[in-house]
C-alpha cells in the first residue's frame, strides 16, 4: 500500500528517494546489512505501526488485538520452525534489546558476564564500556588467539576459570569462522555459568543450515532479524519452554513497552521467505561468495584474519601489506567509488576503533542482488584495486565504472518499490 509522500512532505520524500537511489547505485558490503523484500517493506510500512499490543498473543493489556495476535503468532511459529526452538519471543526492538532481555532474564545486578572483547570481534551489547550492560554488571572479556585469529577454546576455558562468570556470551560481530557452540557450552558447564549464544549475524546461515546452530545447546539464543535473514528490522530471543516465561517477562515489562507490531509483521514476512528452498540456495550463495572474495583477495596479496572465512564476510588485516592505510581511510576510499564497507579493528590492533587497521567486507546484500562467484571476483578486484592505490584518480574512475556496471546487471528495487514512499 505505498503512497506517494511527495505532495505531503517534500523534504522527507526527497531524502527517502535519495536513499533508495543510493542503495540502487552503490554496493553494500556491510556484513550486517541486507535488502529486505518488497513484502517485508510492505509489512513494515503498514497500519500496524498504530497498534498497541503489550503482552503476548491472546493475553494483551489492550483491546483490539485480534489481528495483531494473528501476526505475532505467525512470526513466532515461523521463527520456531526456522530455528527449531520450543519458544520464540519476536518482540525485541533490536538485537541489543534481545541481549538486554537475556541478561534481565538470567542475571542479578552485579553478576559477572564473560564475553569476547570488541577489538577481537565482540559486540557493544556484550558489555563494552559506556553501555548499561557494563554499568550494571561486572564484565570481563576473552580474546581470540592473535596469531591465528581463531578462538582457542582451551584459553577461553582458562579465562572462565579465572573469572568465574555467571554468564558467558558466544556469537560475534566480526569473527569470520564457525563457532563451536558445544565447546562453549562445556566451558559454561565447567564454571556453572549460563550460556547466551548471540546469532545476530548468523540468523540466515542458521535458518538454512549453512552454519551449525546453538539452539538446544545454549540456555538462550538471541539475534537480530534484519541481517543475513533479511526480515523486518528488530530482534528475537529463542529458548526452551523452561525459560519461556522468564524471557517474555524480561522483554516486557523488563526492557520494553509496546512491541513494534509493524516490525513484527516484517519479521513474519521475512521468516516465511526464509522457510523456502530458494532461501537455502541464497544462504549457500552468501558463503560461496564470501569464499570467492577471500580467495581472490588472497591471490591479490591481502592478509585476512584467520586466513579466510566460513561465513558471510572477510576481515582484511591491512597492517602487514598496507601499513600506511588505516581502516578509516580504506573505508572512505571505497565509499568514494560506491563500495560501502566498514572499518574494523583486527585482533592485536594498535589503532583505535574509530580508525582501525582492518576492513570487514560482507556478501549478504550483494548476494540478494544476485551476485554469483564470478561477479564477486570482479568485486574483489575492484576492492583490491582501490586499496592498492587509494589516491589514484584513474583507478577510482575505472572502479566506479565497474561498480555502476555491477549495479545495473544486478539491480535492487524497481521504481515503484515501497522503499520509494
Ligand atoms: C548486530 C549485532 C547485535 C545487535 O544489533 P542491533 O543493531 O541492536 O540489532 C547484537 N549482537 C551482535 C553480535 C551483533 O553483531
Short mmCIF file of C-alpha atoms and ligand atoms in Angstrom, two decimals:
data_model
loop_
_atom_site.label_atom_id
_atom_site.label_comp_id
_atom_site.label_asym_id
_atom_site.label_seq_id
_atom_site.Cartn_x
_atom_site.Cartn_y
_atom_site.Cartn_z
CA UNK A 1 0.00 0.00 0.00
CA UNK A 2 2.76 2.52 -0.76
CA UNK A 3 1.56 6.08 -1.17
CA UNK A 4 3.44 8.99 -2.64
CA UNK A 5 4.83 11.19 0.11
CA UNK A 6 5.98 13.99 -2.16
CA UNK A 7 2.83 16.17 -2.11
CA UNK A 8 2.64 15.85 1.67
CA UNK A 9 6.25 16.25 2.72
CA UNK A 10 8.71 17.20 0.02
CA UNK A 11 11.84 17.30 2.16
CA UNK A 12 11.24 13.84 3.61
CA UNK A 13 10.19 12.42 0.27
CA UNK A 14 13.39 13.71 -1.35
CA UNK A 15 15.56 12.23 1.38
CA UNK A 16 13.90 8.81 1.05
CA UNK A 17 14.16 8.89 -2.74
CA UNK A 18 17.84 9.78 -2.42
CA UNK A 19 18.40 6.86 -0.07
CA UNK A 20 16.64 4.50 -2.47
CA UNK A 21 18.94 5.71 -5.26
CA UNK A 22 21.97 5.32 -3.03
CA UNK A 23 21.02 1.70 -2.32
CA UNK A 24 20.48 1.02 -6.02
CA UNK A 25 23.64 2.75 -7.25
CA UNK A 26 26.17 1.57 -4.68
CA UNK A 27 27.08 -1.90 -3.38
CA UNK A 28 26.54 -2.55 0.32
CA UNK A 29 29.40 -4.67 1.60
CA UNK A 30 28.44 -4.07 5.22
CA UNK A 31 28.20 -7.55 6.69
CA UNK A 32 25.23 -6.66 8.92
CA UNK A 33 23.15 -5.13 6.09
CA UNK A 34 20.83 -6.63 3.52
CA UNK A 35 18.00 -5.63 1.17
CA UNK A 36 14.61 -6.70 2.53
CA UNK A 37 12.00 -7.85 0.01
CA UNK A 38 9.03 -5.77 -1.16
CA UNK A 39 6.83 -7.98 1.05
CA UNK A 40 8.89 -7.17 4.15
CA UNK A 41 8.89 -3.45 3.27
CA UNK A 42 5.12 -3.50 2.80
CA UNK A 43 4.57 -5.27 6.14
CA UNK A 44 6.81 -2.80 7.95
CA UNK A 45 5.13 0.18 6.32
CA UNK A 46 1.69 -0.99 7.43
CA UNK A 47 -1.11 0.23 9.73
CA UNK A 48 0.27 -1.97 12.49
CA UNK A 49 2.50 0.96 13.43
CA UNK A 50 -0.69 2.34 15.05
CA UNK A 51 -1.38 -0.59 17.35
CA UNK A 52 -0.52 -1.08 21.00
CA UNK A 53 -0.15 -4.76 21.83
CA UNK A 54 1.68 -5.05 25.14
CA UNK A 55 1.58 -8.62 26.37
CA UNK A 56 1.54 -11.88 24.45
CA UNK A 57 -0.84 -13.14 21.72
CA UNK A 58 -4.19 -13.92 23.38
CA UNK A 59 -3.11 -12.20 26.60
CA UNK A 60 -2.80 -8.46 25.97
CA UNK A 61 -3.12 -5.33 28.07
CA UNK A 62 -5.11 -3.60 25.30
CA UNK A 63 -8.26 -4.29 23.30
CA UNK A 64 -8.45 -4.64 19.54
CA UNK A 65 -5.53 -7.01 19.30
CA UNK A 66 -7.04 -9.93 17.38
CA UNK A 67 -5.21 -9.19 14.14
CA UNK A 68 -2.01 -8.22 15.93
CA UNK A 69 -2.30 -11.61 17.64
CA UNK A 70 -2.52 -13.36 14.28
CA UNK A 71 0.53 -11.50 13.01
CA UNK A 72 2.61 -12.18 16.10
CA UNK A 73 1.60 -15.86 16.15
CA UNK A 74 2.72 -16.18 12.53
CA UNK A 75 6.08 -14.59 13.34
CA UNK A 76 6.56 -16.80 16.41
CA UNK A 77 5.55 -20.04 14.68
CA UNK A 78 7.76 -19.32 11.68
CA UNK A 79 10.71 -18.46 13.93
CA UNK A 80 10.23 -21.68 15.90
CA UNK A 81 10.11 -23.70 12.71
CA UNK A 82 13.10 -21.93 11.15
CA UNK A 83 15.38 -22.35 14.15
CA UNK A 84 13.94 -25.49 15.73
CA UNK A 85 13.21 -23.70 19.00
CA UNK A 86 10.49 -24.50 21.57
CA UNK A 87 9.76 -20.83 22.17
CA UNK A 88 10.40 -17.62 20.25
CA UNK A 89 9.89 -14.09 21.55
CA UNK A 90 9.82 -11.84 18.48
CA UNK A 91 9.16 -8.55 20.29
CA UNK A 92 12.65 -7.15 20.99
CA UNK A 93 13.10 -3.89 19.11
CA UNK A 94 16.65 -4.88 18.13
CA UNK A 95 19.37 -7.43 18.74
CA UNK A 96 20.73 -5.24 21.52
CA UNK A 97 17.31 -5.25 23.21
CA UNK A 98 17.23 -9.05 22.88
CA UNK A 99 20.57 -9.24 24.72
CA UNK A 100 19.37 -6.88 27.45
CA UNK A 101 16.32 -9.12 27.89
CA UNK A 102 18.55 -12.20 28.09
CA UNK A 103 20.64 -10.64 30.87
CA UNK A 104 17.47 -9.44 32.60
CA UNK A 105 16.02 -12.97 32.46
CA UNK A 106 19.11 -14.75 33.80
CA UNK A 107 21.15 -12.37 35.96
CA UNK A 108 21.01 -10.17 39.03
CA UNK A 109 22.56 -6.72 39.10
CA UNK A 110 26.28 -7.01 39.82
CA UNK A 111 26.66 -10.51 38.34
CA UNK A 112 29.60 -11.26 36.07
CA UNK A 113 29.45 -11.59 32.27
CA UNK A 114 32.32 -13.04 30.24
CA UNK A 115 32.29 -12.05 26.55
CA UNK A 116 34.60 -11.56 23.57
CA UNK A 117 36.33 -8.17 23.60
CA UNK A 118 35.10 -5.78 20.96
CA UNK A 119 38.51 -5.30 19.34
CA UNK A 120 38.51 -9.07 18.71
CA UNK A 121 35.02 -9.12 17.18
CA UNK A 122 32.58 -8.84 20.10
CA UNK A 123 29.53 -6.56 20.18
CA UNK A 124 28.76 -3.42 22.19
CA UNK A 125 25.80 -5.15 23.84
CA UNK A 126 28.13 -7.81 25.26
CA UNK A 127 29.23 -5.26 27.85
CA UNK A 128 31.59 -2.77 26.29
CA UNK A 129 32.36 0.46 28.17
CA UNK A 130 29.68 3.18 28.01
CA UNK A 131 26.85 0.59 27.85
CA UNK A 132 24.22 -0.08 30.51
CA UNK A 133 25.46 -3.67 30.49
CA UNK A 134 28.86 -2.52 31.67
CA UNK A 135 27.27 -0.24 34.24
CA UNK A 136 25.01 -2.89 35.79
CA UNK A 137 27.20 -6.00 35.58
CA UNK A 138 30.82 -6.92 36.10
CA UNK A 139 32.16 -7.57 32.61
CA UNK A 140 35.32 -9.47 31.69
CA UNK A 141 36.50 -10.44 28.25
CA UNK A 142 38.17 -13.29 26.45
CA UNK A 143 40.00 -12.89 23.17
CA UNK A 144 40.91 -14.82 20.06
CA UNK A 145 44.41 -16.22 19.54
CA UNK A 146 46.15 -13.25 17.92
CA UNK A 147 48.45 -15.49 15.87
CA UNK A 148 45.64 -17.50 14.25
CA UNK A 149 42.71 -15.08 14.57
CA UNK A 150 40.68 -18.03 15.89
CA UNK A 151 39.10 -18.83 19.21
CA UNK A 152 41.30 -21.06 21.33
CA UNK A 153 38.60 -22.75 23.41
CA UNK A 154 41.11 -24.07 25.95
CA UNK A 155 42.22 -20.48 26.54
CA UNK A 156 38.57 -19.39 26.85
CA UNK A 157 38.09 -22.13 29.45
CA UNK A 158 41.16 -21.00 31.39
CA UNK A 159 39.87 -17.42 31.31
CA UNK A 160 36.44 -18.60 32.52
CA UNK A 161 38.04 -20.47 35.40
CA UNK A 162 39.94 -17.32 36.39
CA UNK A 163 36.91 -15.01 36.10
CA UNK A 164 34.19 -17.39 37.40
CA UNK A 165 31.39 -15.70 35.42
CA UNK A 166 27.64 -16.10 35.92
CA UNK A 167 27.06 -15.90 32.17
CA UNK A 168 29.18 -16.46 29.06
CA UNK A 169 28.29 -14.86 25.74
CA UNK A 170 29.20 -16.53 22.44
CA UNK A 171 28.31 -15.30 18.93
CA UNK A 172 30.03 -12.27 17.45
CA UNK A 173 30.08 -9.30 15.07
CA UNK A 174 33.42 -9.83 13.36
CA UNK A 175 34.54 -13.44 13.78
CA UNK A 176 34.94 -14.98 10.33
CA UNK A 177 34.95 -18.64 11.41
CA UNK A 178 32.38 -21.16 12.59
CA UNK A 179 31.65 -21.07 16.30
CA UNK A 180 31.82 -24.35 18.23
CA UNK A 181 28.74 -23.81 20.41
CA UNK A 182 29.08 -27.17 22.16
CA UNK A 183 32.62 -26.39 23.20
CA UNK A 184 31.49 -23.03 24.66
CA UNK A 185 28.72 -24.90 26.47
CA UNK A 186 31.28 -27.24 28.08
CA UNK A 187 33.14 -24.14 29.28
CA UNK A 188 29.93 -22.70 30.71
CA UNK A 189 29.11 -26.02 32.38
CA UNK A 190 32.61 -26.23 33.86
CA UNK A 191 32.16 -22.90 35.68
CA UNK A 192 28.41 -23.30 36.28
CA UNK A 193 27.51 -20.27 34.16
CA UNK A 194 24.61 -19.56 31.82
CA UNK A 195 25.42 -19.51 28.11
CA UNK A 196 23.81 -16.95 25.80
CA UNK A 197 24.55 -17.51 22.11
CA UNK A 198 24.07 -14.35 20.06
CA UNK A 199 23.34 -15.29 16.44
CA UNK A 200 22.70 -11.69 15.29
CA UNK A 201 24.89 -12.06 12.21
CA UNK A 202 24.26 -15.73 11.58
CA UNK A 203 20.44 -15.94 11.58
CA UNK A 204 20.15 -16.52 7.83
CA UNK A 205 23.00 -19.03 7.73
CA UNK A 206 21.49 -20.98 10.62
CA UNK A 207 17.98 -20.91 9.16
CA UNK A 208 19.41 -22.58 6.05
CA UNK A 209 21.69 -24.99 7.96
CA UNK A 210 24.78 -23.42 6.43
CA UNK A 211 26.28 -22.90 9.90
CA UNK A 212 25.70 -25.12 12.98
CA UNK A 213 23.05 -23.88 15.40
CA UNK A 214 23.31 -23.22 19.15
CA UNK A 215 19.55 -23.83 19.61
CA UNK A 216 19.18 -26.72 22.07
CA UNK A 217 22.75 -26.17 23.31
CA UNK A 218 22.89 -22.66 24.82
CA UNK A 219 20.40 -21.55 27.51
CA UNK A 220 19.20 -18.61 25.45
CA UNK A 221 19.76 -17.70 21.81
CA UNK A 222 19.43 -14.04 20.84
CA UNK A 223 19.63 -12.34 17.48
CA UNK A 224 18.84 -9.53 15.09
CA UNK A 225 16.27 -10.22 12.40
CA UNK A 226 17.45 -7.89 9.61
CA UNK A 227 20.99 -9.12 8.91
CA UNK A 228 21.64 -12.30 6.91
CA UNK A 229 17.98 -13.32 7.32
CA UNK A 230 16.75 -10.02 5.78
CA UNK A 231 13.36 -9.98 7.59
CA UNK A 232 11.83 -7.00 9.39
CA UNK A 233 14.27 -4.94 11.45
CA UNK A 234 14.47 -5.98 15.08
CA UNK A 235 15.49 -8.74 17.45
CA UNK A 236 14.33 -12.06 18.91
CA UNK A 237 15.04 -14.49 21.73
CA UNK A 238 14.81 -18.28 21.32
CA UNK A 239 14.68 -20.73 24.22
CA UNK A 240 13.12 -23.91 25.57
CA UNK A 241 9.82 -24.00 27.47
CA UNK A 242 11.50 -23.87 30.87
CA UNK A 243 12.77 -20.32 30.27
CA UNK A 244 9.87 -19.05 28.13
CA UNK A 245 8.05 -17.14 30.89
CA UNK A 246 11.27 -15.62 32.22
CA UNK A 247 12.16 -14.41 28.73
CA UNK A 248 8.72 -12.98 27.97
CA UNK A 249 8.67 -11.09 31.28
CA UNK A 250 12.23 -9.87 30.73
CA UNK A 251 11.31 -8.45 27.30
CA UNK A 252 8.08 -6.81 28.55
CA UNK A 253 7.93 -5.18 31.08
CA UNK A 254 11.62 -5.83 31.82
CA UNK A 255 13.12 -3.89 28.94
CA UNK A 256 10.35 -2.62 26.69
CA UNK A 257 6.78 -1.41 26.45
CA UNK A 258 4.60 -2.00 23.43
CA UNK A 259 6.14 -4.11 20.67
CA UNK A 260 6.69 -2.50 17.25
CA UNK A 261 3.94 -4.56 15.63
CA UNK A 262 4.74 -3.35 12.11
CA UNK A 263 8.24 -4.71 12.59
CA UNK A 264 6.83 -7.94 14.00
CA UNK A 265 4.81 -8.16 10.75
CA UNK A 266 8.03 -7.59 8.81
CA UNK A 267 9.63 -10.45 10.75
CA UNK A 268 6.68 -12.72 9.87
CA UNK A 269 7.02 -11.83 6.18
CA UNK A 270 10.78 -12.36 6.10
CA UNK A 271 10.63 -15.60 8.09
CA UNK A 272 8.13 -17.01 5.57
CA UNK A 273 10.60 -16.25 2.79
CA UNK A 274 13.41 -17.83 4.81
CA UNK A 275 11.42 -21.08 5.02
CA UNK A 276 11.50 -21.53 1.23
CA UNK A 277 14.04 -23.68 -0.66
CA UNK A 278 15.16 -20.53 -2.53
CA UNK A 279 16.38 -19.06 0.74
CA UNK A 280 18.57 -22.07 1.37
CA UNK A 281 20.20 -21.53 -2.03
CA UNK A 282 20.60 -17.85 -1.18
CA UNK A 283 22.31 -18.58 2.14
CA UNK A 284 24.67 -21.06 0.48
CA UNK A 285 25.50 -18.49 -2.17
CA UNK A 286 26.31 -15.89 0.52
CA UNK A 287 29.00 -18.19 1.91
CA UNK A 288 30.23 -19.28 -1.55
CA UNK A 289 30.59 -15.62 -2.47
CA UNK A 290 32.46 -14.81 0.74
CA UNK A 291 34.80 -17.71 -0.04
CA UNK A 292 35.32 -16.42 -3.60
CA UNK A 293 36.04 -12.96 -2.14
CA UNK A 294 38.56 -14.43 0.31
CA UNK A 295 40.29 -16.47 -2.39
CA UNK A 296 40.61 -13.58 -4.82
CA UNK A 297 41.79 -11.09 -2.19
CA UNK A 298 44.33 -13.73 -1.10
CA UNK A 299 45.58 -14.04 -4.70
CA UNK A 300 45.91 -10.27 -4.77
CA UNK A 301 48.22 -10.43 -1.75
CA UNK A 302 45.86 -9.37 1.01
CA UNK A 303 46.02 -10.81 4.53
CA UNK A 304 42.75 -11.99 6.04
CA UNK A 305 42.17 -12.52 9.74
CA UNK A 306 42.20 -16.31 10.28
CA UNK A 307 43.34 -16.73 6.66
CA UNK A 308 39.84 -16.94 5.19
CA UNK A 309 36.19 -17.33 6.08
CA UNK A 310 33.46 -19.86 6.90
CA UNK A 311 30.71 -17.27 6.99
CA UNK A 312 29.32 -14.22 5.15
CA UNK A 313 32.25 -11.80 5.31
CA UNK A 314 36.00 -11.49 5.29
CA UNK A 315 38.09 -9.40 7.65
CA UNK A 316 41.03 -7.79 5.84
CA UNK A 317 44.09 -7.08 8.01
CA UNK A 318 45.96 -4.19 6.37
CA UNK A 319 48.80 -3.97 8.90
CA UNK A 320 51.46 -6.01 7.07
CA UNK A 321 50.56 -5.42 3.46
CA UNK A 322 49.40 -1.76 3.57
CA UNK A 323 50.94 -0.36 6.78
CA UNK A 324 50.12 3.26 5.94
CA UNK A 325 46.49 2.60 5.01
CA UNK A 326 44.14 2.77 8.01
CA UNK A 327 40.73 1.10 8.05
CA UNK A 328 39.17 4.55 8.20
CA UNK A 329 40.99 5.72 5.07
CA UNK A 330 40.25 2.45 3.27
CA UNK A 331 36.54 2.79 4.05
CA UNK A 332 36.49 6.36 2.69
CA UNK A 333 38.38 5.42 -0.50
CA UNK A 334 35.97 2.56 -1.18
CA UNK A 335 32.90 4.67 -0.45
CA UNK A 336 34.04 7.30 -2.94
CA UNK A 337 33.63 4.72 -5.73
CA UNK A 338 30.33 3.29 -4.47
CA UNK A 339 31.66 0.37 -2.43
CA UNK A 340 30.23 0.72 1.08
CA UNK A 341 32.11 -1.34 3.67
CA UNK A 342 33.16 -0.66 7.25
CA UNK A 343 36.44 -0.21 9.06
CA UNK A 344 37.18 -2.63 11.85
CA UNK A 345 39.83 -3.29 14.42
CA UNK A 346 41.72 -6.56 13.96
CA UNK A 347 42.98 -8.75 16.85
CA UNK A 348 46.01 -7.04 18.41
CA UNK A 349 45.31 -3.76 16.60
CA UNK A 350 47.39 -0.77 17.73
CA UNK A 351 44.83 1.60 16.25
CA UNK A 352 41.59 2.70 17.96
CA UNK A 353 38.09 1.50 16.99
CA UNK A 354 37.40 4.77 15.15
CA UNK A 355 40.46 4.29 12.92
CA UNK A 356 41.22 0.56 12.84
CA UNK A 357 43.65 -1.44 10.71
CA UNK A 358 41.03 -3.68 9.17
CA UNK A 359 38.08 -3.75 6.88
CA UNK A 360 35.02 -6.01 7.12
CA UNK A 361 33.60 -6.93 3.73
CA UNK A 362 30.33 -8.85 3.64
CA UNK A 363 28.37 -10.60 0.90
CA UNK A 364 24.72 -10.82 2.15
CA UNK A 365 23.45 -7.68 0.35
CA UNK A 366 25.23 -8.26 -2.97
CA UNK A 367 24.06 -11.89 -2.92
CA UNK A 368 20.49 -10.62 -2.54
CA UNK A 369 21.15 -8.60 -5.71
CA UNK A 370 22.05 -11.86 -7.46
CA UNK A 371 25.85 -11.88 -7.34
CA UNK A 372 27.47 -15.23 -8.15
CA UNK A 373 31.12 -16.17 -7.61
CA UNK A 374 32.19 -14.61 -10.93
CA UNK A 375 30.60 -11.25 -10.11
CA UNK A 376 32.13 -11.47 -6.63
CA UNK A 377 35.60 -11.95 -8.14
CA UNK A 378 35.08 -8.74 -10.15
CA UNK A 379 34.04 -7.08 -6.92
CA UNK A 380 37.14 -8.41 -5.14
CA UNK A 381 39.37 -7.00 -7.88
CA UNK A 382 37.60 -3.65 -7.64
CA UNK A 383 38.20 -3.57 -3.86
CA UNK A 384 41.84 -4.63 -4.28
CA UNK A 385 42.47 -2.01 -6.98
CA UNK A 386 41.21 0.78 -4.70
CA UNK A 387 43.09 -0.42 -1.62
CA UNK A 388 46.34 -0.77 -3.61
CA UNK A 389 46.04 2.80 -4.96
CA UNK A 390 43.64 4.76 -2.72
CA UNK A 391 44.79 8.14 -4.07
CA UNK A 392 44.86 7.27 -7.78
CA UNK A 393 42.07 9.08 -9.64
CA UNK A 394 42.32 6.97 -12.79
CA UNK A 395 41.88 3.79 -10.74
CA UNK A 396 38.95 5.37 -8.90
CA UNK A 397 37.23 6.28 -12.17
CA UNK A 398 37.70 2.81 -13.59
CA UNK A 399 36.40 1.11 -10.45
CA UNK A 400 33.42 3.48 -10.27
CA UNK A 401 32.50 2.28 -13.79
CA UNK A 402 32.79 -1.35 -12.72
CA UNK A 403 30.53 -0.63 -9.73
CA UNK A 404 27.95 1.08 -11.97
CA UNK A 405 28.03 -1.89 -14.34
CA UNK A 406 27.58 -4.40 -11.48
CA UNK A 407 24.71 -2.34 -10.03
CA UNK A 408 22.86 -2.29 -13.35
CA UNK A 409 23.47 -6.00 -14.02
CA UNK A 410 22.30 -6.89 -10.51
CA UNK A 411 19.52 -4.40 -9.74
CA UNK A 412 17.76 -3.96 -6.43
CA UNK A 413 14.30 -2.35 -6.03
CA UNK A 414 12.38 -1.07 -9.03
CA UNK A 415 10.92 2.41 -9.40
CA UNK A 416 7.64 1.50 -7.76
CA UNK A 417 9.04 -0.12 -4.66
CA UNK A 418 7.56 0.54 -1.24
CA UNK A 419 11.02 1.93 -0.48
CA UNK A 420 10.14 4.87 -2.72
CA UNK A 421 7.42 6.21 -0.44
C1 LIG B 1 24.37 -6.56 15.17
C2 LIG B 1 24.61 -7.28 16.44
C3 LIG B 1 23.72 -7.19 17.52
C4 LIG B 1 22.51 -6.33 17.58
O1 LIG B 1 22.46 -5.25 16.86
P1 LIG B 1 21.16 -4.32 16.77
O2 LIG B 1 21.70 -3.24 15.92
O3 LIG B 1 20.85 -3.89 18.14
O4 LIG B 1 20.08 -5.15 16.15
C5 LIG B 1 23.93 -7.98 18.63
N1 LIG B 1 24.97 -8.81 18.68
C6 LIG B 1 25.85 -8.93 17.68
C7 LIG B 1 26.95 -9.94 17.80
C8 LIG B 1 25.71 -8.16 16.52
O5 LIG B 1 26.59 -8.27 15.55
#
